[in-house]
Amino acid sequence: LVIRLKNFNHPMIKATIKPEQAMNIRFNQIRLPDNSFDGPFGLDLNYKTPQKGEYWLVVSRNLMNSGSPVGKFFLKIE
């Protein structure tokens, strides 16, 4: 899952994933406006954003963990 935040102009991205049951999911990467990437992260993301522009939050399974990445979850972005 890729969440695109267009024209982002805030000093920080705060995001949280809350799965309904145990599942193998996390914020894997963040793509910055200069096309560079950072990550991996966990279920919570607090990231300083000095650049203005489009950010991508990439949510997918953790290849270092076992378990299913399938299920329902709540995603909150501030």
XYZ file of C-alpha atoms in Angstrom:
78
model
C 0.000 0.000 0.000
C 1.384 3.410 -0.957
C -0.119 6.544 0.588
C 0.788 9.667 -1.357
C 0.789 12.957 0.556
C 0.785 15.649 -2.150
C 1.913 19.228 -1.474
C 2.935 18.320 2.085
C 4.039 21.451 3.941
C 4.312 20.523 7.632
C 7.403 20.078 9.832
C 6.643 16.426 10.695
C 4.663 13.373 9.616
C 3.130 11.367 12.430
C 1.476 8.102 11.428
C 0.303 4.956 13.199
C -0.881 1.529 12.052
C -3.246 -0.325 14.399
C -4.097 -3.850 13.189
C -7.319 -5.502 14.436
C -5.387 -8.711 15.161
C -1.717 -9.668 15.098
C -0.407 -9.264 11.576
C 2.906 -8.760 9.829
C 2.687 -5.146 8.642
C 4.735 -1.968 9.077
C 5.833 1.296 7.475
C 8.565 -0.051 5.218
C 9.737 3.129 3.537
C 9.103 6.799 3.080
C 9.836 8.479 -0.249
C 10.936 12.097 0.030
C 10.263 14.903 -2.474
C 13.855 14.617 -3.793
C 13.136 10.955 -4.752
C 15.323 9.529 -1.972
C 13.989 6.839 0.378
C 14.334 6.177 4.096
C 13.285 3.235 6.240
C 12.367 0.711 7.440
C 10.187 1.779 10.338
C 7.701 0.013 12.601
C 4.013 0.480 13.338
C 4.615 4.101 14.365
C 6.264 6.767 12.252
C 7.501 10.163 13.468
C 9.499 11.725 10.655
C 10.846 15.279 10.300
C 9.963 16.746 6.904
C 12.135 19.778 6.101
C 11.378 19.484 2.357
C 8.076 20.639 0.888
C 6.427 18.446 -1.709
C 5.115 14.919 -2.203
C 5.853 12.215 0.364
C 4.979 8.543 -0.049
C 4.372 6.223 2.898
C 4.940 2.591 1.879
C 3.067 0.091 4.069
C 3.839 -3.598 3.553
C 4.950 -6.760 5.286
C 8.153 -7.117 7.243
C 10.369 -9.655 5.468
C 12.328 -10.205 8.707
C 9.174 -11.465 10.492
C 6.765 -14.316 9.985
C 3.002 -14.091 9.955
C 0.361 -13.024 7.521
C 0.214 -9.463 6.150
C -3.506 -9.940 5.436
C -6.159 -8.411 7.670
C -7.915 -5.226 8.659
C -6.050 -2.285 10.147
C -6.580 1.364 11.033
C -4.156 3.955 9.656
C -3.881 7.401 11.247
C -1.816 10.214 9.701
C -1.287 13.601 11.345
